[in-house]
PDB file of C-alpha atoms and ligand atoms in Angstrom:
ATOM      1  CA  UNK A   1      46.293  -2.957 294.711  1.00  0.00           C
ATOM      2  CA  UNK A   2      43.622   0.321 294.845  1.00  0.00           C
ATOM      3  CA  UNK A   3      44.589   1.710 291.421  1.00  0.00           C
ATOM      4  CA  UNK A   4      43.638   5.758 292.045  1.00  0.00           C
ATOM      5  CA  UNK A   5      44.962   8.276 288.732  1.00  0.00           C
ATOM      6  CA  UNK A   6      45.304  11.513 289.472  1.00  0.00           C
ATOM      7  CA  UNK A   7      45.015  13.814 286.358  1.00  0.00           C
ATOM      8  CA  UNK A   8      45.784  17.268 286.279  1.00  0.00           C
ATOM      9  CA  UNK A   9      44.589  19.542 283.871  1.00  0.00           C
ATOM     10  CA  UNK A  10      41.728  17.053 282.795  1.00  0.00           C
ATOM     11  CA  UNK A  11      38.909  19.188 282.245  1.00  0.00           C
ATOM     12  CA  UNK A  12      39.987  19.769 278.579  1.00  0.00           C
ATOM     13  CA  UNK A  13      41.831  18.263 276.042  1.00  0.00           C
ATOM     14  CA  UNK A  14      44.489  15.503 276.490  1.00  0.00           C
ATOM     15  CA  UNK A  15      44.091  15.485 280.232  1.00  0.00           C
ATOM     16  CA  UNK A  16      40.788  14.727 279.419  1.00  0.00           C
ATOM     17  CA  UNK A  17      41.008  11.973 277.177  1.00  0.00           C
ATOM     18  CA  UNK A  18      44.099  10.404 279.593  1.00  0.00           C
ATOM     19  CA  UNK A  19      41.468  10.845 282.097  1.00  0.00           C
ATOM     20  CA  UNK A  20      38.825   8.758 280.246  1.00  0.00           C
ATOM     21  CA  UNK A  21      41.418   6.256 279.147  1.00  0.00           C
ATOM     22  CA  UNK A  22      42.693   5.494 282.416  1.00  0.00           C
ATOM     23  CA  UNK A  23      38.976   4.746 284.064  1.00  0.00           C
ATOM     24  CA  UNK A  24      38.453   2.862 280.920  1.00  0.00           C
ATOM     25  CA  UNK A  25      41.786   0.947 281.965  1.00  0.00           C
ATOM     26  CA  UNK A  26      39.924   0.014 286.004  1.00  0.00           C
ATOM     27  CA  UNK A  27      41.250   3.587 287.763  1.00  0.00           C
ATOM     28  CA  UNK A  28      39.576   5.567 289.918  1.00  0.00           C
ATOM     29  CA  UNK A  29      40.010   9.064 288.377  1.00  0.00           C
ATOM     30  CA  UNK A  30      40.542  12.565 290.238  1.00  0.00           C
ATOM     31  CA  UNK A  31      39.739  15.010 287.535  1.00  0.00           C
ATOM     32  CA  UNK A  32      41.436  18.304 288.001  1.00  0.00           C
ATOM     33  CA  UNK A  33      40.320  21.219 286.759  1.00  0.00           C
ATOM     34  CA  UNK A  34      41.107  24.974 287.079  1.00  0.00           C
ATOM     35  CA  UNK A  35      38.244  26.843 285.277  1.00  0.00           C
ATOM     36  CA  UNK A  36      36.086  24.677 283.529  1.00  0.00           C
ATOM     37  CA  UNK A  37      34.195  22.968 285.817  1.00  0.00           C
ATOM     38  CA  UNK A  38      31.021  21.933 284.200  1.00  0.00           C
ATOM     39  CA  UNK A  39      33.483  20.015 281.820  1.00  0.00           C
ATOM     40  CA  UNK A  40      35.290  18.519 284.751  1.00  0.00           C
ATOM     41  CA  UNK A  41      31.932  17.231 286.280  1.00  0.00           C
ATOM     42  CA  UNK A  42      30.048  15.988 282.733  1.00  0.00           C
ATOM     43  CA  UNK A  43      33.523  13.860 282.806  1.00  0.00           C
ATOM     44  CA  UNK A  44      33.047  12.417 285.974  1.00  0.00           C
ATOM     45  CA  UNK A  45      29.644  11.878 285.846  1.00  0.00           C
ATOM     46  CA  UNK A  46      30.013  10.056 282.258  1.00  0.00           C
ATOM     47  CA  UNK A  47      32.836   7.742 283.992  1.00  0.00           C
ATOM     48  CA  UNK A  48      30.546   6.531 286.973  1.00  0.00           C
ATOM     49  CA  UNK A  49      27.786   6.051 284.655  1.00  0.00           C
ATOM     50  CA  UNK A  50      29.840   3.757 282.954  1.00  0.00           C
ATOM     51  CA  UNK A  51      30.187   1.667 286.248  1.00  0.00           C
ATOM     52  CA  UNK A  52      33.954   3.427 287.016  1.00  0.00           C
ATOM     53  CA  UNK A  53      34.714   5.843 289.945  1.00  0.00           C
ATOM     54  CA  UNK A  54      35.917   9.952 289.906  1.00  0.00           C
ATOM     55  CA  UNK A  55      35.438  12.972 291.143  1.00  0.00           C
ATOM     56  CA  UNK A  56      35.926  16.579 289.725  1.00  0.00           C
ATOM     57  CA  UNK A  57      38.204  18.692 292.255  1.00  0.00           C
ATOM     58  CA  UNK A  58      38.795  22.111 291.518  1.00  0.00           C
ATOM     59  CA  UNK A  59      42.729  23.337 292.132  1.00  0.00           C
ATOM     60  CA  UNK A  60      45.755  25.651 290.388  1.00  0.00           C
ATOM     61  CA  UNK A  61      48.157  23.514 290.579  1.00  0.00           C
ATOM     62  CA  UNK A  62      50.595  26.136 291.408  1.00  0.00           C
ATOM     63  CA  UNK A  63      49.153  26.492 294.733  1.00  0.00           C
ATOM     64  CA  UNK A  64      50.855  24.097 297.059  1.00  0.00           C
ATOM     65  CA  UNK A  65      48.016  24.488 299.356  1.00  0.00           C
ATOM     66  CA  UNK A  66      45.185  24.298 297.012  1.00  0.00           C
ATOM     67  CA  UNK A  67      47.348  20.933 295.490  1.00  0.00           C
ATOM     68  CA  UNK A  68      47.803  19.122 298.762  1.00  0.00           C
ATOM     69  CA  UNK A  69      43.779  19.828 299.901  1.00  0.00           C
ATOM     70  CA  UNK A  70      42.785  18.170 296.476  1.00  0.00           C
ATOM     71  CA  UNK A  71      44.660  15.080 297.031  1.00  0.00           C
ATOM     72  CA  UNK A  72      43.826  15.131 300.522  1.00  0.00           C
ATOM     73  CA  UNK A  73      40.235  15.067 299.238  1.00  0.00           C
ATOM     74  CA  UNK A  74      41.271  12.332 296.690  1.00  0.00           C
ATOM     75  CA  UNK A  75      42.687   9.781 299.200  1.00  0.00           C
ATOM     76  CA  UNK A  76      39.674  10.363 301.051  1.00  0.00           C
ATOM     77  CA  UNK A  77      37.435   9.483 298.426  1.00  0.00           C
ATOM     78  CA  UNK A  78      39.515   7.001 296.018  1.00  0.00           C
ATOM     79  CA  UNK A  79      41.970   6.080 298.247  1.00  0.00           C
ATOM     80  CA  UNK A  80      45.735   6.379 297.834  1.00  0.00           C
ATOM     81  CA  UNK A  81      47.087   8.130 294.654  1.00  0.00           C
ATOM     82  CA  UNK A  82      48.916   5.338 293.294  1.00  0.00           C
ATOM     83  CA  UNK A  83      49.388   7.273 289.502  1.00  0.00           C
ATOM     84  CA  UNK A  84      49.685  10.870 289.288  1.00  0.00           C
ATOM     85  CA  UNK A  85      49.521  12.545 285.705  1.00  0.00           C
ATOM     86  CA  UNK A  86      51.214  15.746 285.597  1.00  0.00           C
ATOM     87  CA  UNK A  87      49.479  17.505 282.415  1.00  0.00           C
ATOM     88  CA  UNK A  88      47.938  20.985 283.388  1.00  0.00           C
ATOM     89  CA  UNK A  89      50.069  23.327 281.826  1.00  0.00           C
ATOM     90  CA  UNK A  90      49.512  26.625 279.858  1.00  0.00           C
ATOM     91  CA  UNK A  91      51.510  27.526 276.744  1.00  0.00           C
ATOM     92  CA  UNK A  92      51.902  31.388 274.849  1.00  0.00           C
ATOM     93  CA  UNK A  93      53.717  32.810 271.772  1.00  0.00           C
ATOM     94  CA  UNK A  94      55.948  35.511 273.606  1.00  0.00           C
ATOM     95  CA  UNK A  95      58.895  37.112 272.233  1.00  0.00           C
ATOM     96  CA  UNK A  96      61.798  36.029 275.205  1.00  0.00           C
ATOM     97  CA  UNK A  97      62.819  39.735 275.619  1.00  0.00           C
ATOM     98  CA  UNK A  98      59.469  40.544 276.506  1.00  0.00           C
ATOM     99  CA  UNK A  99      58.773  38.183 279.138  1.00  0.00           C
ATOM    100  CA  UNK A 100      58.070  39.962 282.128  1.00  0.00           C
ATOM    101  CA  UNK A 101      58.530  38.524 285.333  1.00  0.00           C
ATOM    102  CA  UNK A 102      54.585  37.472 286.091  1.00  0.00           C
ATOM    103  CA  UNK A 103      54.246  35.798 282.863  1.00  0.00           C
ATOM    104  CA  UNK A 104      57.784  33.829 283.811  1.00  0.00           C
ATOM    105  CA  UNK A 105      56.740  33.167 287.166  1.00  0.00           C
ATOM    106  CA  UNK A 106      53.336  31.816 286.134  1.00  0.00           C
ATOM    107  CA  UNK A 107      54.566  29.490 283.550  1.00  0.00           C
ATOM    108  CA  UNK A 108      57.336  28.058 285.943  1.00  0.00           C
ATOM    109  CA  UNK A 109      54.884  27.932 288.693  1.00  0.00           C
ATOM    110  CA  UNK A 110      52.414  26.157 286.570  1.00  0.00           C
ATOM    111  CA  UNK A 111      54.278  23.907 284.381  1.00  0.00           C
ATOM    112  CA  UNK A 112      56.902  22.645 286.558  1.00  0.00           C
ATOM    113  CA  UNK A 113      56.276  24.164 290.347  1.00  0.00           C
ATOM    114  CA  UNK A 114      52.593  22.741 289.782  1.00  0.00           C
ATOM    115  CA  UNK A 115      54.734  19.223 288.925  1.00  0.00           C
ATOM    116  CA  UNK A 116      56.185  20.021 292.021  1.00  0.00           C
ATOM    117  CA  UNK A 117      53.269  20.637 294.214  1.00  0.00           C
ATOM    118  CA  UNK A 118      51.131  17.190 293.027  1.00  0.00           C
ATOM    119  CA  UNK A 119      54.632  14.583 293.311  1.00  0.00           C
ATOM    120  CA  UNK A 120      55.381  16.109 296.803  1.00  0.00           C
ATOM    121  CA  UNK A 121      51.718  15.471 298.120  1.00  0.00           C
ATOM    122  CA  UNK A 122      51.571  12.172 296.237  1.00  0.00           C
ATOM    123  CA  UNK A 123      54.596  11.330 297.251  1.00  0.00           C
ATOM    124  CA  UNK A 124      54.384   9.798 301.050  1.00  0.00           C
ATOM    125  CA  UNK A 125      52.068   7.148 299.736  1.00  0.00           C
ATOM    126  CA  UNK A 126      53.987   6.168 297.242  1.00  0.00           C
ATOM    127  CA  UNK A 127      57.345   6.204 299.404  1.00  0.00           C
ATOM    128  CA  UNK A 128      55.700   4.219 301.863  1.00  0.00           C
ATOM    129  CA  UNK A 129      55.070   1.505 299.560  1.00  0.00           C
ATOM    130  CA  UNK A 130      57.619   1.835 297.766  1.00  0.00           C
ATOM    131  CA  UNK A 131      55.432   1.766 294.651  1.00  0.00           C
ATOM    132  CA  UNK A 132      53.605   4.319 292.144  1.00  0.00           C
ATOM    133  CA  UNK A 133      53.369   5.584 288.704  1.00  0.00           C
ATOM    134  CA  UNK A 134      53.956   9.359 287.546  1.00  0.00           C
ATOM    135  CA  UNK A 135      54.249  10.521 284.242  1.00  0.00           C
ATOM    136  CA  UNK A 136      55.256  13.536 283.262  1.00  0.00           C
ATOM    137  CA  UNK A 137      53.468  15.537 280.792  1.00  0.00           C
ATOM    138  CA  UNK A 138      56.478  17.331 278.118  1.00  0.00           C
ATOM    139  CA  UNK A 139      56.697  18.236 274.938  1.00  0.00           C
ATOM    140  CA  UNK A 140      58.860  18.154 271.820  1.00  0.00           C
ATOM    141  CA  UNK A 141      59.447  21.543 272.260  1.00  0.00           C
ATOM    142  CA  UNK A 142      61.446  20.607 275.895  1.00  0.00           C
ATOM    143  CA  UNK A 143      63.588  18.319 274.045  1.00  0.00           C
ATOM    144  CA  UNK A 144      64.409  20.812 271.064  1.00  0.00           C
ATOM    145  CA  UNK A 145      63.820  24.127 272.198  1.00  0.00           C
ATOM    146  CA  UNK A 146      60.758  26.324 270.215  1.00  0.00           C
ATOM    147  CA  UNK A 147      61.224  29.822 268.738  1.00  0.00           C
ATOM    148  CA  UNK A 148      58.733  32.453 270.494  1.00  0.00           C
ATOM    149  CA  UNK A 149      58.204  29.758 273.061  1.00  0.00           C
ATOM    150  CA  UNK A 150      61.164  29.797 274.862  1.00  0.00           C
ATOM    151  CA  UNK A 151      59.761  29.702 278.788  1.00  0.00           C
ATOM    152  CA  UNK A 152      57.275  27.033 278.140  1.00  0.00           C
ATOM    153  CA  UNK A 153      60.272  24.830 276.208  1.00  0.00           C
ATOM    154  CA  UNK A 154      62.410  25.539 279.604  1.00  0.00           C
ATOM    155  CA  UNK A 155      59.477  24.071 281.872  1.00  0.00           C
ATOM    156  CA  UNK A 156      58.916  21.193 279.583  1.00  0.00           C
ATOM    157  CA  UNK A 157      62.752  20.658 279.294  1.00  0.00           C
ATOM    158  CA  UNK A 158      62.840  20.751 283.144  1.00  0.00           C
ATOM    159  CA  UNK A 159      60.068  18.416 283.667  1.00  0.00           C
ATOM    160  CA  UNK A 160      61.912  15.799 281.866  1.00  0.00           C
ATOM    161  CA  UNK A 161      64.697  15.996 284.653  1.00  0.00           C
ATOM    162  CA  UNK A 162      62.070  14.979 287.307  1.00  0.00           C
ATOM    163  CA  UNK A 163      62.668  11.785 288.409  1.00  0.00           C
ATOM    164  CA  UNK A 164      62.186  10.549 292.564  1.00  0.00           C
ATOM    165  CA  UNK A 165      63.326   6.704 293.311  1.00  0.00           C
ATOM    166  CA  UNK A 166      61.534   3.888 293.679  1.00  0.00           C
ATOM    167  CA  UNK A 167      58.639   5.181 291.878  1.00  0.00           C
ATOM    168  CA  UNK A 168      58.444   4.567 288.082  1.00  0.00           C
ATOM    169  CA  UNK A 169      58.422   8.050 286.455  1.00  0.00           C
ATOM    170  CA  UNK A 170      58.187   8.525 282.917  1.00  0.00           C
ATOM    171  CA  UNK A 171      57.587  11.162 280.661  1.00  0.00           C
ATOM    172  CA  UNK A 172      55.450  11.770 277.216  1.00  0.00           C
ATOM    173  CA  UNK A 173      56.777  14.508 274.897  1.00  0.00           C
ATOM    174  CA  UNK A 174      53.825  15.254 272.610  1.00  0.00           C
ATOM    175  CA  UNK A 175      53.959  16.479 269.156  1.00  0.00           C
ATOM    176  CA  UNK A 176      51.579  18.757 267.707  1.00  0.00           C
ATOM    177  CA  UNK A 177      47.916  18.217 269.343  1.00  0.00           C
ATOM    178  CA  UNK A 178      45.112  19.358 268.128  1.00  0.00           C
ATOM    179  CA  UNK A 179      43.488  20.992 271.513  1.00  0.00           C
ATOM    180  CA  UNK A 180      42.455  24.408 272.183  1.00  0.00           C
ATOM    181  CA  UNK A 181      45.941  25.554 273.404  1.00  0.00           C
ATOM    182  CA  UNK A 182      47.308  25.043 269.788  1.00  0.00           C
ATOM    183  CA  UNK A 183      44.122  26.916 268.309  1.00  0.00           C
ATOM    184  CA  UNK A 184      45.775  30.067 268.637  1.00  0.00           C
ATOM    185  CA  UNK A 185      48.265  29.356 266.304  1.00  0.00           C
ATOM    186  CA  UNK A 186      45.575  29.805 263.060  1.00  0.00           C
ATOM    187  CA  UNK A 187      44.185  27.139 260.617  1.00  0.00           C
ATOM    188  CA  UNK A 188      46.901  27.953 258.166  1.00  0.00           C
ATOM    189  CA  UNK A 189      50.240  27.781 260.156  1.00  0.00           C
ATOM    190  CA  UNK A 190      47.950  24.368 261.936  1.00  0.00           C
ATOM    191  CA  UNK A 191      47.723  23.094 258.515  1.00  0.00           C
ATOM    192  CA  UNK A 192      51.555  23.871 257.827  1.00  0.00           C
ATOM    193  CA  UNK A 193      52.345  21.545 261.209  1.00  0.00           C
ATOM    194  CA  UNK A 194      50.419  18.745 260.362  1.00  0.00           C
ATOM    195  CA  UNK A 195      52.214  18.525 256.833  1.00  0.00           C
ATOM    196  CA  UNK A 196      55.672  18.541 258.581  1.00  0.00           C
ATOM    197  CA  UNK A 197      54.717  16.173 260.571  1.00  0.00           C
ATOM    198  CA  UNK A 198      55.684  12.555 258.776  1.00  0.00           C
ATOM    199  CA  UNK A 199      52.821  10.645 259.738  1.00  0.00           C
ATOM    200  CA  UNK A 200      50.553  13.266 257.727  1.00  0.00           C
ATOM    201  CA  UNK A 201      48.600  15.045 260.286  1.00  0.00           C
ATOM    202  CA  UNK A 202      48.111  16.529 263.792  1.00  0.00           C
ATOM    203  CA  UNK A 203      47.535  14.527 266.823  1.00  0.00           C
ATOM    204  CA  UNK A 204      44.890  13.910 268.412  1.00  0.00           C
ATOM    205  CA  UNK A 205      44.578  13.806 272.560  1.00  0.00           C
ATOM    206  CA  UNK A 206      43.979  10.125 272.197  1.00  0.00           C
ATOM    207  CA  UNK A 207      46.995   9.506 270.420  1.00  0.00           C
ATOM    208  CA  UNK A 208      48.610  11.254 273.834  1.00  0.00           C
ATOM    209  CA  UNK A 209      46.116   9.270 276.141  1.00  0.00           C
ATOM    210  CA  UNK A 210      47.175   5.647 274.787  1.00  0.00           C
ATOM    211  CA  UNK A 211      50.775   6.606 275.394  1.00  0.00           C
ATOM    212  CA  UNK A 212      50.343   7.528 279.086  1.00  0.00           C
ATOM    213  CA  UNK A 213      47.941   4.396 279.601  1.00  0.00           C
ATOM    214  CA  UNK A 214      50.662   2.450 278.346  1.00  0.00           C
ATOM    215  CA  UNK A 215      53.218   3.889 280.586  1.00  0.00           C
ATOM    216  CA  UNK A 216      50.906   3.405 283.495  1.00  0.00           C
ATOM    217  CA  UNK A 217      50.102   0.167 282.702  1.00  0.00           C
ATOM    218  CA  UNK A 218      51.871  -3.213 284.102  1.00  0.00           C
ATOM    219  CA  UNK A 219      53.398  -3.918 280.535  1.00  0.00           C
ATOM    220  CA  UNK A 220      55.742  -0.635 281.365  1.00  0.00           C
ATOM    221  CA  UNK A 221      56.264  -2.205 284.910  1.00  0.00           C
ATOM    222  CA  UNK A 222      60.100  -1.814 284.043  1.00  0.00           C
ATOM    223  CA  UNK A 223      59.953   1.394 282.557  1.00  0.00           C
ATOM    224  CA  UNK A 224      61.145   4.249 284.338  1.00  0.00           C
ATOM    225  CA  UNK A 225      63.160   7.396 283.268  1.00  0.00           C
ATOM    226  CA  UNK A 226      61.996   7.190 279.062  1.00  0.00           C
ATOM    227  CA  UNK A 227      60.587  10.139 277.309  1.00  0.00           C
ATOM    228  CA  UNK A 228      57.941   8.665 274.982  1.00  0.00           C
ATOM    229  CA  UNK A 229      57.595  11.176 271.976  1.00  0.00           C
ATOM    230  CA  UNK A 230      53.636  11.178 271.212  1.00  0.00           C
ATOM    231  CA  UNK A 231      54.448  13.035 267.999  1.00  0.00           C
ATOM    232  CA  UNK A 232      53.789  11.194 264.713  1.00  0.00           C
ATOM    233  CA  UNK A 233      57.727  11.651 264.101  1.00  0.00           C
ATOM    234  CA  UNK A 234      57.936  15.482 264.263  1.00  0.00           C
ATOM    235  CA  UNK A 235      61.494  15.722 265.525  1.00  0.00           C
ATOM    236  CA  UNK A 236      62.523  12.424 263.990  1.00  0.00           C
TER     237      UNK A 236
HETATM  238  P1  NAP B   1      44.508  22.813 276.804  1.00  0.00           P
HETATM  239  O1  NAP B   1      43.585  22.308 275.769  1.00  0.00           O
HETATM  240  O2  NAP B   1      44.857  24.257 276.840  1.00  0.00           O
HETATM  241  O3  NAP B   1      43.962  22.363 278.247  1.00  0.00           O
HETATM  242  C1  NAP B   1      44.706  22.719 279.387  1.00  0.00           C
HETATM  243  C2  NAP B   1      44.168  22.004 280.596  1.00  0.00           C
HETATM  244  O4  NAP B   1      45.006  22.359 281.709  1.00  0.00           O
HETATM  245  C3  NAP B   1      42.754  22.420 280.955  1.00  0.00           C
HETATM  246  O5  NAP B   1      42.077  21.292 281.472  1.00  0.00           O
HETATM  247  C4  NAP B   1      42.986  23.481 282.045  1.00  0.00           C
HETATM  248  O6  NAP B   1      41.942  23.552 283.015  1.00  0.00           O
HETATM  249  C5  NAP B   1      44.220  22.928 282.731  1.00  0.00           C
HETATM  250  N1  NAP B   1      44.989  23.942 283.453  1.00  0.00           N
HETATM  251  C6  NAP B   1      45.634  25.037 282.965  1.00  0.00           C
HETATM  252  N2  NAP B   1      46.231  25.706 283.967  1.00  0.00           N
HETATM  253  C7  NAP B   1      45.963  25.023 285.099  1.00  0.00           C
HETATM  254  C8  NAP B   1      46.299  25.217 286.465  1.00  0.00           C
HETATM  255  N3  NAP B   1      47.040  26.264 286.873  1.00  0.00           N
HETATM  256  N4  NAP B   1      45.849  24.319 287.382  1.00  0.00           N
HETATM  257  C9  NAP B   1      45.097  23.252 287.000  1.00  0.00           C
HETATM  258  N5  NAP B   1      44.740  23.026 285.714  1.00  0.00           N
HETATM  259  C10 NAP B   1      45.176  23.895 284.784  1.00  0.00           C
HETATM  260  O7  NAP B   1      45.910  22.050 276.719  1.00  0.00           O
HETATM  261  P2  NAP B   1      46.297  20.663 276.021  1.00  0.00           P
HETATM  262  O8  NAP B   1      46.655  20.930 274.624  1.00  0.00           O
HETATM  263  O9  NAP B   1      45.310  19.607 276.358  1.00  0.00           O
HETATM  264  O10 NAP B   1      47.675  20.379 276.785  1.00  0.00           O
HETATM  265  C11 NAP B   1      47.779  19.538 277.918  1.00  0.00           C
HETATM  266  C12 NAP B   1      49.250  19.349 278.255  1.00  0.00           C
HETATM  267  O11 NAP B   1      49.934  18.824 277.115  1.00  0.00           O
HETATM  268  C13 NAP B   1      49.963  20.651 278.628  1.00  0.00           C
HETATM  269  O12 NAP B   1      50.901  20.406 279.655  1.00  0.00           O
HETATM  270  C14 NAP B   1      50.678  21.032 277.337  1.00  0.00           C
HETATM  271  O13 NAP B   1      51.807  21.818 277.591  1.00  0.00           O
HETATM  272  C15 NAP B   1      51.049  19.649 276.820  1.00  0.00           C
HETATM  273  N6  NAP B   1      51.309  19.645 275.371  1.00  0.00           N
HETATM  274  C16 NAP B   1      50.342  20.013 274.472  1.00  0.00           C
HETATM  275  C17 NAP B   1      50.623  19.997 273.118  1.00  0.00           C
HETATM  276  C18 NAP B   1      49.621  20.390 272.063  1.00  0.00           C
HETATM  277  O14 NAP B   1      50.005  20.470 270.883  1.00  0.00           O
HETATM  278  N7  NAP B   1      48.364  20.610 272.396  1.00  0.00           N
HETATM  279  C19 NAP B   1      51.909  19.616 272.674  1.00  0.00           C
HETATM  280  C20 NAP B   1      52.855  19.248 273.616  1.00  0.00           C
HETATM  281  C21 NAP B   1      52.547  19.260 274.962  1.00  0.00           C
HETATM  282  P3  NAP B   1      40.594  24.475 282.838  1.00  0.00           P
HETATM  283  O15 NAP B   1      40.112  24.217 281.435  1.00  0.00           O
HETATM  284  O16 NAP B   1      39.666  23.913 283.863  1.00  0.00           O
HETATM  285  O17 NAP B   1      40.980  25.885 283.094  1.00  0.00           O
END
């Protein structure tokens, strides 16, 4: 069978190691991006040099019409998306009270609606054959709540109740990651993470990439529904 990933949110950090993982693992890779596309095309370029196949196709996932013309574009050049990654998302200390109704709307609409957008124009294929892989990119913070985070721990809680049939879909909760979206947060209080963490340290988006490769791969071919916590035992 054509194995074709589809990554969102690959440009960057751990959709750009799953990314690289998963053409090291015989996929053909669509690497989403939103803004960073020079990153996004140094990937794809690195993968084909290697002998694998990808592309770099720009879309916000929250645009259902932007979504659909990307994997339009993907079938047409892969083939068939037979394993869609769901891991753009975009994360933000807020206070809940404060929360106005853009910054609501735009994490829903990115973090779940965007979840939304890529399994609904995946999703023929896969029906059709009654096959596919999706995995769901969560976070321990969906499956314990977060203080000052409390709208991206609802999208992250909601993507875990994603779940069509016949298609294997699985989820990864990571832990603390050391990407840019956690940079924010200050050496000090990144320090104070990675020492209540139990395996000693922050992850790494490797550490998030071998987890979804496994998922993906035929040894989880009777997998479906887990959440796989990536998170060196954070909420143990
Ligand atoms: P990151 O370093 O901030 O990278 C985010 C990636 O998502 C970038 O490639 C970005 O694209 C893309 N993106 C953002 N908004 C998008 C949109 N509307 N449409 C398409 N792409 C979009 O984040 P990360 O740490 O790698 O996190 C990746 C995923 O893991 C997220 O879903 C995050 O919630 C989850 N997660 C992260 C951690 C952590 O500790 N880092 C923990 C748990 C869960 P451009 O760069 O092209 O704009």
């Amino acid at each position: 069978m054509n194995r074709v990933a589809l990554v969102t949110g690959a440009s960057r950090g751990i959709g750009r190691a799953i990314a690289a993982e998963l053409a090291e693992a015989g996929h053909a890779v669509c690497i989403n991006y939103l803004t960073h596309r020079q990153e996004a095309e140094t990937l794809a370029e690195k993968i084909r040099n290697h002998g694998g196949n990808a592309i770099a196709v720009q879309a916000d996932v929250a645009d259902r019409a932007a979504v659909e013309t990307m994997v339009r574009t993907a079938e047409a050049e892969l083939g068939p998306v037979s394993l869609l990654v769901n891991n753009a998302g975009i994360a933000g200390q807020i206070q809940f009270q404060d929360i106005t109704d853009a910054q609501w709307n735009r994490y829903l609409g990115v973090n779940l609606g965007g979840a939304r957008n890529t399994i609904q124009a995946v999703l023929p294929h896969m029906l059709h054959e009654k096959a596919g892989c999706i995995v769901n990119i969560s976070s321990i913070w969906g499956l314990r709540g977060a203080s000052c985070e409390v709208a991206y721990a609802c999208t992250k809680a909601a993507l875990v109740g994603l779940a069509p049939s016949h298609i294997r879909v699985n989820c990864v909760a990571p832990g603390v990651i050391n990407t840019d979206m956690v940079q924010v947060l200050g050496q000090e209080t990144l320090r104070d993470l990675a020492e209540q963490t139990p395996l000693g340290r922050l992850g790494t988006p490797e550490d998030v990439a071998h987890a979804v490769a496994f998922l993906a791969s035929d040894k989880a071919s009777f997998l479906t529904g887990q959440i796989l916590a990536a998170d060196g035992g954070f909420i143990v």
